[in-house]
């Protein structure tokens, strides 16, 4: 429990987005004009999981001075995919027929995760090099005084 609280406080935006995704995927969606758009549900899953992964990388990069790329990649890749699969299983088994789990939704989650990885890694690299430049500039600054 203590580790969960620490993770939530360490990565608040990621946690908020994850909770929002769970809520949006489990509540019944009322009829609306967007329901007529072809594959709107798949696009929604794609955007939600792509955004989640991008934000996860940004928050991770801001918290960790040297990015542990292998460790980060697998956690930031596997966790959203696992969550997407769990959401679909819960939709299929626990919503009383109001929502149905769909393999195509899970595929859209996976494609969103892949795109989010690409965007997130680029953002993390940018933040990492920017931080190195700032810290190097502060450490190498010499104004002639001692």
PDB file of C-alpha atoms in Angstrom:
ATOM      1  CA  UNK A   1       0.000   0.000   0.000  1.00  0.00           C
ATOM      2  CA  UNK A   2       2.821   2.360   0.887  1.00  0.00           C
ATOM      3  CA  UNK A   3       4.510   1.713  -2.477  1.00  0.00           C
ATOM      4  CA  UNK A   4       1.253   2.449  -4.329  1.00  0.00           C
ATOM      5  CA  UNK A   5       0.870   5.759  -2.530  1.00  0.00           C
ATOM      6  CA  UNK A   6       4.499   6.632  -3.280  1.00  0.00           C
ATOM      7  CA  UNK A   7       3.981   5.860  -6.982  1.00  0.00           C
ATOM      8  CA  UNK A   8       0.820   7.970  -7.130  1.00  0.00           C
ATOM      9  CA  UNK A   9       2.511  10.950  -5.488  1.00  0.00           C
ATOM     10  CA  UNK A  10       5.627  10.532  -7.629  1.00  0.00           C
ATOM     11  CA  UNK A  11       3.687  10.332 -10.914  1.00  0.00           C
ATOM     12  CA  UNK A  12       0.422  12.234 -10.313  1.00  0.00           C
ATOM     13  CA  UNK A  13      -0.471  13.018 -13.944  1.00  0.00           C
ATOM     14  CA  UNK A  14       0.123   9.439 -15.055  1.00  0.00           C
ATOM     15  CA  UNK A  15      -2.005   8.153 -12.175  1.00  0.00           C
ATOM     16  CA  UNK A  16      -4.795  10.595 -12.957  1.00  0.00           C
ATOM     17  CA  UNK A  17      -4.846   9.626 -16.621  1.00  0.00           C
ATOM     18  CA  UNK A  18      -4.886   5.921 -15.738  1.00  0.00           C
ATOM     19  CA  UNK A  19      -7.863   6.424 -13.411  1.00  0.00           C
ATOM     20  CA  UNK A  20      -9.634   8.494 -16.062  1.00  0.00           C
ATOM     21  CA  UNK A  21      -9.111   5.731 -18.639  1.00  0.00           C
ATOM     22  CA  UNK A  22     -10.584   3.147 -16.258  1.00  0.00           C
ATOM     23  CA  UNK A  23     -13.621   5.342 -15.588  1.00  0.00           C
ATOM     24  CA  UNK A  24     -14.207   6.124 -19.260  1.00  0.00           C
ATOM     25  CA  UNK A  25     -13.895   2.467 -20.202  1.00  0.00           C
ATOM     26  CA  UNK A  26     -16.283   1.202 -17.531  1.00  0.00           C
ATOM     27  CA  UNK A  27     -19.126   3.728 -17.448  1.00  0.00           C
ATOM     28  CA  UNK A  28     -21.923   3.391 -19.979  1.00  0.00           C
ATOM     29  CA  UNK A  29     -21.524   5.832 -22.854  1.00  0.00           C
ATOM     30  CA  UNK A  30     -24.732   7.697 -23.805  1.00  0.00           C
ATOM     31  CA  UNK A  31     -25.732   8.010 -27.444  1.00  0.00           C
ATOM     32  CA  UNK A  32     -24.151  11.032 -29.090  1.00  0.00           C
ATOM     33  CA  UNK A  33     -23.322  12.247 -32.616  1.00  0.00           C
ATOM     34  CA  UNK A  34     -19.779  10.878 -32.395  1.00  0.00           C
ATOM     35  CA  UNK A  35     -21.278   7.396 -32.168  1.00  0.00           C
ATOM     36  CA  UNK A  36     -21.888   7.627 -35.907  1.00  0.00           C
ATOM     37  CA  UNK A  37     -18.170   8.087 -36.666  1.00  0.00           C
ATOM     38  CA  UNK A  38     -16.705   4.857 -38.009  1.00  0.00           C
ATOM     39  CA  UNK A  39     -14.339   3.183 -35.499  1.00  0.00           C
ATOM     40  CA  UNK A  40     -14.620   6.069 -33.016  1.00  0.00           C
ATOM     41  CA  UNK A  41     -14.158   3.649 -30.119  1.00  0.00           C
ATOM     42  CA  UNK A  42     -10.877   2.382 -31.598  1.00  0.00           C
ATOM     43  CA  UNK A  43      -9.617   5.918 -32.189  1.00  0.00           C
ATOM     44  CA  UNK A  44     -10.500   6.772 -28.594  1.00  0.00           C
ATOM     45  CA  UNK A  45      -8.484   3.828 -27.262  1.00  0.00           C
ATOM     46  CA  UNK A  46      -5.580   4.733 -29.550  1.00  0.00           C
ATOM     47  CA  UNK A  47      -5.493   8.332 -28.293  1.00  0.00           C
ATOM     48  CA  UNK A  48      -5.978   7.435 -24.618  1.00  0.00           C
ATOM     49  CA  UNK A  49      -3.140   4.920 -24.502  1.00  0.00           C
ATOM     50  CA  UNK A  50      -0.834   6.957 -26.718  1.00  0.00           C
ATOM     51  CA  UNK A  51      -1.327   9.954 -24.460  1.00  0.00           C
ATOM     52  CA  UNK A  52      -0.847   7.845 -21.337  1.00  0.00           C
ATOM     53  CA  UNK A  53       2.490   6.474 -22.574  1.00  0.00           C
ATOM     54  CA  UNK A  54       3.760   9.878 -23.649  1.00  0.00           C
ATOM     55  CA  UNK A  55       2.930  11.377 -20.265  1.00  0.00           C
ATOM     56  CA  UNK A  56       4.472   8.402 -18.475  1.00  0.00           C
ATOM     57  CA  UNK A  57       7.787   8.961 -20.276  1.00  0.00           C
ATOM     58  CA  UNK A  58       7.768  12.696 -19.564  1.00  0.00           C
ATOM     59  CA  UNK A  59       7.078  12.189 -15.864  1.00  0.00           C
ATOM     60  CA  UNK A  60       9.692   9.445 -15.688  1.00  0.00           C
ATOM     61  CA  UNK A  61      12.312  11.620 -17.405  1.00  0.00           C
ATOM     62  CA  UNK A  62      11.598  14.522 -15.071  1.00  0.00           C
ATOM     63  CA  UNK A  63      12.017  12.306 -11.996  1.00  0.00           C
ATOM     64  CA  UNK A  64      15.094  10.325 -12.990  1.00  0.00           C
ATOM     65  CA  UNK A  65      18.295  12.194 -13.755  1.00  0.00           C
ATOM     66  CA  UNK A  66      19.972   9.413 -15.680  1.00  0.00           C
ATOM     67  CA  UNK A  67      17.233   7.518 -17.471  1.00  0.00           C
ATOM     68  CA  UNK A  68      17.571   3.766 -17.041  1.00  0.00           C
ATOM     69  CA  UNK A  69      16.434   3.040 -20.589  1.00  0.00           C
ATOM     70  CA  UNK A  70      15.996  -0.735 -20.399  1.00  0.00           C
ATOM     71  CA  UNK A  71      14.173  -0.624 -17.080  1.00  0.00           C
ATOM     72  CA  UNK A  72      12.018   2.326 -18.111  1.00  0.00           C
ATOM     73  CA  UNK A  73      11.162   0.955 -21.525  1.00  0.00           C
ATOM     74  CA  UNK A  74       9.832  -2.349 -20.228  1.00  0.00           C
ATOM     75  CA  UNK A  75       7.842  -0.808 -17.376  1.00  0.00           C
ATOM     76  CA  UNK A  76       6.517   2.023 -19.493  1.00  0.00           C
ATOM     77  CA  UNK A  77       5.679  -0.378 -22.315  1.00  0.00           C
ATOM     78  CA  UNK A  78       4.371  -3.403 -20.403  1.00  0.00           C
ATOM     79  CA  UNK A  79       2.278  -1.603 -17.779  1.00  0.00           C
ATOM     80  CA  UNK A  80      -0.042   0.241 -20.224  1.00  0.00           C
ATOM     81  CA  UNK A  81      -0.461  -2.906 -22.331  1.00  0.00           C
ATOM     82  CA  UNK A  82      -1.316  -4.920 -19.246  1.00  0.00           C
ATOM     83  CA  UNK A  83      -3.771  -2.242 -18.157  1.00  0.00           C
ATOM     84  CA  UNK A  84      -5.403  -2.267 -21.615  1.00  0.00           C
ATOM     85  CA  UNK A  85      -5.852  -6.035 -21.450  1.00  0.00           C
ATOM     86  CA  UNK A  86      -7.274  -5.851 -17.924  1.00  0.00           C
ATOM     87  CA  UNK A  87      -9.716  -3.127 -18.951  1.00  0.00           C
ATOM     88  CA  UNK A  88     -11.023  -5.312 -21.783  1.00  0.00           C
ATOM     89  CA  UNK A  89     -11.373  -8.346 -19.497  1.00  0.00           C
ATOM     90  CA  UNK A  90     -13.218  -6.275 -16.883  1.00  0.00           C
ATOM     91  CA  UNK A  91     -15.492  -4.806 -19.565  1.00  0.00           C
ATOM     92  CA  UNK A  92     -16.360  -8.292 -20.802  1.00  0.00           C
ATOM     93  CA  UNK A  93     -16.969  -9.837 -17.389  1.00  0.00           C
ATOM     94  CA  UNK A  94     -17.981  -7.184 -14.875  1.00  0.00           C
ATOM     95  CA  UNK A  95     -20.183  -4.584 -16.566  1.00  0.00           C
ATOM     96  CA  UNK A  96     -23.333  -6.652 -16.857  1.00  0.00           C
ATOM     97  CA  UNK A  97     -23.426  -6.367 -20.638  1.00  0.00           C
ATOM     98  CA  UNK A  98     -23.327  -2.557 -20.700  1.00  0.00           C
ATOM     99  CA  UNK A  99     -19.792  -2.651 -22.104  1.00  0.00           C
ATOM    100  CA  UNK A 100     -18.155  -5.497 -23.972  1.00  0.00           C
ATOM    101  CA  UNK A 101     -14.494  -6.353 -24.075  1.00  0.00           C
ATOM    102  CA  UNK A 102     -13.188  -6.234 -27.626  1.00  0.00           C
ATOM    103  CA  UNK A 103      -9.956  -7.569 -29.100  1.00  0.00           C
ATOM    104  CA  UNK A 104      -9.927  -4.701 -31.579  1.00  0.00           C
ATOM    105  CA  UNK A 105     -10.013  -2.252 -28.666  1.00  0.00           C
ATOM    106  CA  UNK A 106      -6.986  -4.040 -27.223  1.00  0.00           C
ATOM    107  CA  UNK A 107      -5.258  -3.818 -30.614  1.00  0.00           C
ATOM    108  CA  UNK A 108      -5.999  -0.070 -30.684  1.00  0.00           C
ATOM    109  CA  UNK A 109      -4.563   0.170 -27.153  1.00  0.00           C
ATOM    110  CA  UNK A 110      -1.409  -1.573 -28.369  1.00  0.00           C
ATOM    111  CA  UNK A 111      -1.003   0.697 -31.380  1.00  0.00           C
ATOM    112  CA  UNK A 112      -1.516   3.717 -29.103  1.00  0.00           C
ATOM    113  CA  UNK A 113       1.095   2.351 -26.703  1.00  0.00           C
ATOM    114  CA  UNK A 114       3.584   1.935 -29.560  1.00  0.00           C
ATOM    115  CA  UNK A 115       3.035   5.471 -30.834  1.00  0.00           C
ATOM    116  CA  UNK A 116       3.113   6.801 -27.263  1.00  0.00           C
ATOM    117  CA  UNK A 117       6.439   5.030 -26.776  1.00  0.00           C
ATOM    118  CA  UNK A 118       7.928   6.729 -29.811  1.00  0.00           C
ATOM    119  CA  UNK A 119       6.691  10.173 -28.806  1.00  0.00           C
ATOM    120  CA  UNK A 120       7.512   9.635 -25.140  1.00  0.00           C
ATOM    121  CA  UNK A 121      11.044   8.405 -25.795  1.00  0.00           C
ATOM    122  CA  UNK A 122      11.734  11.423 -27.995  1.00  0.00           C
ATOM    123  CA  UNK A 123      10.385  13.749 -25.297  1.00  0.00           C
ATOM    124  CA  UNK A 124      12.369  11.938 -22.579  1.00  0.00           C
ATOM    125  CA  UNK A 125      15.584  12.222 -24.614  1.00  0.00           C
ATOM    126  CA  UNK A 126      14.931  15.922 -25.158  1.00  0.00           C
ATOM    127  CA  UNK A 127      14.285  16.529 -21.450  1.00  0.00           C
ATOM    128  CA  UNK A 128      17.314  14.458 -20.496  1.00  0.00           C
ATOM    129  CA  UNK A 129      19.701  16.337 -22.790  1.00  0.00           C
ATOM    130  CA  UNK A 130      18.186  19.659 -21.796  1.00  0.00           C
ATOM    131  CA  UNK A 131      18.730  18.841 -18.114  1.00  0.00           C
ATOM    132  CA  UNK A 132      22.330  17.770 -18.821  1.00  0.00           C
ATOM    133  CA  UNK A 133      22.954  21.032 -20.642  1.00  0.00           C
ATOM    134  CA  UNK A 134      21.578  23.095 -17.778  1.00  0.00           C
ATOM    135  CA  UNK A 135      23.523  21.221 -15.117  1.00  0.00           C
ATOM    136  CA  UNK A 136      26.699  21.305 -17.211  1.00  0.00           C
ATOM    137  CA  UNK A 137      26.254  25.041 -17.689  1.00  0.00           C
ATOM    138  CA  UNK A 138      25.861  25.575 -13.950  1.00  0.00           C
ATOM    139  CA  UNK A 139      28.852  23.416 -13.075  1.00  0.00           C
ATOM    140  CA  UNK A 140      31.170  24.953 -15.674  1.00  0.00           C
ATOM    141  CA  UNK A 141      30.204  28.528 -15.012  1.00  0.00           C
ATOM    142  CA  UNK A 142      33.228  30.588 -14.115  1.00  0.00           C
ATOM    143  CA  UNK A 143      32.761  34.283 -13.634  1.00  0.00           C
ATOM    144  CA  UNK A 144      36.281  34.948 -12.355  1.00  0.00           C
ATOM    145  CA  UNK A 145      35.347  35.109  -8.663  1.00  0.00           C
ATOM    146  CA  UNK A 146      36.316  32.590  -6.028  1.00  0.00           C
TER     147      UNK A 146
END
